[in-house]
Amino acid sequence: MRARAHGCTKAAVLTSEYPAFFARFGFTLTAVGEMPQEMQLSKEFVRRFGARTHCMCRRLD
């Protein structure tokens, strides 16, 4: 909610752990390359997902 109040219209929650658990909450297996380029270039994204090909993602549009 706070992000939306500051003008954010899209967000994604990512994890690389416990895929079966997070699938129950609407997360889907997503190729890292499908994430927006701005996200892929962030330091945190590179640190956590740089060597991975997939992650669990839930888009919050």
JSON list of C-alpha atoms in Angstrom, two decimals:
[
{"chain": "A", "resi": 1, "resn": "MET", "atom": "CA", "xyz": [0.00, 0.00, 0.00]},
{"chain": "A", "resi": 2, "resn": "ARG", "atom": "CA", "xyz": [2.80, 2.41, 0.81]},
{"chain": "A", "resi": 3, "resn": "ALA", "atom": "CA", "xyz": [4.40, 1.89, -2.61]},
{"chain": "A", "resi": 4, "resn": "ARG", "atom": "CA", "xyz": [1.12, 2.66, -4.35]},
{"chain": "A", "resi": 5, "resn": "ALA", "atom": "CA", "xyz": [0.79, 5.87, -2.34]},
{"chain": "A", "resi": 6, "resn": "HIS", "atom": "CA", "xyz": [4.17, 6.93, -3.78]},
{"chain": "A", "resi": 7, "resn": "GLY", "atom": "CA", "xyz": [3.11, 6.30, -7.38]},
{"chain": "A", "resi": 8, "resn": "CYS", "atom": "CA", "xyz": [4.26, 2.70, -7.84]},
{"chain": "A", "resi": 9, "resn": "THR", "atom": "CA", "xyz": [1.87, 0.88, -10.16]},
{"chain": "A", "resi": 10, "resn": "LYS", "atom": "CA", "xyz": [3.67, -2.47, -10.44]},
{"chain": "A", "resi": 11, "resn": "ALA", "atom": "CA", "xyz": [5.68, -4.61, -8.07]},
{"chain": "A", "resi": 12, "resn": "ALA", "atom": "CA", "xyz": [6.99, -8.16, -7.91]},
{"chain": "A", "resi": 13, "resn": "VAL", "atom": "CA", "xyz": [7.84, -10.32, -4.95]},
{"chain": "A", "resi": 14, "resn": "LEU", "atom": "CA", "xyz": [10.62, -12.80, -5.69]},
{"chain": "A", "resi": 15, "resn": "THR", "atom": "CA", "xyz": [12.08, -15.76, -3.87]},
{"chain": "A", "resi": 16, "resn": "SER", "atom": "CA", "xyz": [14.40, -18.59, -4.76]},
{"chain": "A", "resi": 17, "resn": "GLU", "atom": "CA", "xyz": [13.56, -20.80, -1.80]},
{"chain": "A", "resi": 18, "resn": "TYR", "atom": "CA", "xyz": [10.71, -23.18, -0.92]},
{"chain": "A", "resi": 19, "resn": "PRO", "atom": "CA", "xyz": [8.89, -23.16, -4.29]},
{"chain": "A", "resi": 20, "resn": "ALA", "atom": "CA", "xyz": [6.13, -25.55, -3.16]},
{"chain": "A", "resi": 21, "resn": "PHE", "atom": "CA", "xyz": [5.32, -23.36, -0.17]},
{"chain": "A", "resi": 22, "resn": "PHE", "atom": "CA", "xyz": [5.18, -20.11, -2.14]},
{"chain": "A", "resi": 23, "resn": "ALA", "atom": "CA", "xyz": [3.18, -21.70, -4.99]},
{"chain": "A", "resi": 24, "resn": "ARG", "atom": "CA", "xyz": [0.28, -21.99, -2.52]},
{"chain": "A", "resi": 25, "resn": "PHE", "atom": "CA", "xyz": [0.25, -18.20, -2.28]},
{"chain": "A", "resi": 26, "resn": "GLY", "atom": "CA", "xyz": [0.12, -17.43, -6.00]},
{"chain": "A", "resi": 27, "resn": "PHE", "atom": "CA", "xyz": [3.84, -17.44, -6.81]},
{"chain": "A", "resi": 28, "resn": "THR", "atom": "CA", "xyz": [4.78, -19.00, -10.16]},
{"chain": "A", "resi": 29, "resn": "LEU", "atom": "CA", "xyz": [8.06, -20.28, -11.54]},
{"chain": "A", "resi": 30, "resn": "THR", "atom": "CA", "xyz": [9.34, -17.46, -13.75]},
{"chain": "A", "resi": 31, "resn": "ALA", "atom": "CA", "xyz": [12.42, -17.11, -15.93]},
{"chain": "A", "resi": 32, "resn": "VAL", "atom": "CA", "xyz": [14.73, -14.45, -14.55]},
{"chain": "A", "resi": 33, "resn": "GLY", "atom": "CA", "xyz": [14.91, -12.95, -18.04]},
{"chain": "A", "resi": 34, "resn": "GLU", "atom": "CA", "xyz": [11.18, -12.16, -17.90]},
{"chain": "A", "resi": 35, "resn": "MET", "atom": "CA", "xyz": [11.68, -9.63, -15.13]},
{"chain": "A", "resi": 36, "resn": "PRO", "atom": "CA", "xyz": [11.82, -5.94, -16.14]},
{"chain": "A", "resi": 37, "resn": "GLN", "atom": "CA", "xyz": [15.31, -4.81, -17.14]},
{"chain": "A", "resi": 38, "resn": "GLU", "atom": "CA", "xyz": [15.36, -2.16, -14.41]},
{"chain": "A", "resi": 39, "resn": "MET", "atom": "CA", "xyz": [14.85, -4.89, -11.84]},
{"chain": "A", "resi": 40, "resn": "GLN", "atom": "CA", "xyz": [17.46, -7.20, -13.39]},
{"chain": "A", "resi": 41, "resn": "LEU", "atom": "CA", "xyz": [20.07, -4.44, -13.18]},
{"chain": "A", "resi": 42, "resn": "SER", "atom": "CA", "xyz": [19.52, -3.67, -9.50]},
{"chain": "A", "resi": 43, "resn": "LYS", "atom": "CA", "xyz": [22.30, -4.66, -7.09]},
{"chain": "A", "resi": 44, "resn": "GLU", "atom": "CA", "xyz": [19.93, -6.71, -4.93]},
{"chain": "A", "resi": 45, "resn": "PHE", "atom": "CA", "xyz": [18.56, -8.66, -7.89]},
{"chain": "A", "resi": 46, "resn": "VAL", "atom": "CA", "xyz": [22.05, -9.44, -9.21]},
{"chain": "A", "resi": 47, "resn": "ARG", "atom": "CA", "xyz": [23.21, -10.48, -5.73]},
{"chain": "A", "resi": 48, "resn": "ARG", "atom": "CA", "xyz": [20.26, -12.81, -5.10]},
{"chain": "A", "resi": 49, "resn": "PHE", "atom": "CA", "xyz": [19.32, -14.07, -8.57]},
{"chain": "A", "resi": 50, "resn": "GLY", "atom": "CA", "xyz": [22.24, -13.29, -10.89]},
{"chain": "A", "resi": 51, "resn": "ALA", "atom": "CA", "xyz": [23.38, -16.90, -11.29]},
{"chain": "A", "resi": 52, "resn": "ARG", "atom": "CA", "xyz": [19.86, -18.37, -11.41]},
{"chain": "A", "resi": 53, "resn": "THR", "atom": "CA", "xyz": [17.73, -19.00, -14.46]},
{"chain": "A", "resi": 54, "resn": "HIS", "atom": "CA", "xyz": [14.36, -19.07, -12.63]},
{"chain": "A", "resi": 55, "resn": "CYS", "atom": "CA", "xyz": [12.78, -17.74, -9.48]},
{"chain": "A", "resi": 56, "resn": "MET", "atom": "CA", "xyz": [9.37, -17.83, -7.86]},
{"chain": "A", "resi": 57, "resn": "CYS", "atom": "CA", "xyz": [7.52, -14.61, -8.63]},
{"chain": "A", "resi": 58, "resn": "ARG", "atom": "CA", "xyz": [4.25, -13.01, -7.65]},
{"chain": "A", "resi": 59, "resn": "ARG", "atom": "CA", "xyz": [3.35, -9.88, -9.57]},
{"chain": "A", "resi": 60, "resn": "LEU", "atom": "CA", "xyz": [1.42, -7.23, -7.72]},
{"chain": "A", "resi": 61, "resn": "ASP", "atom": "CA", "xyz": [-0.25, -5.12, -10.41]}
]
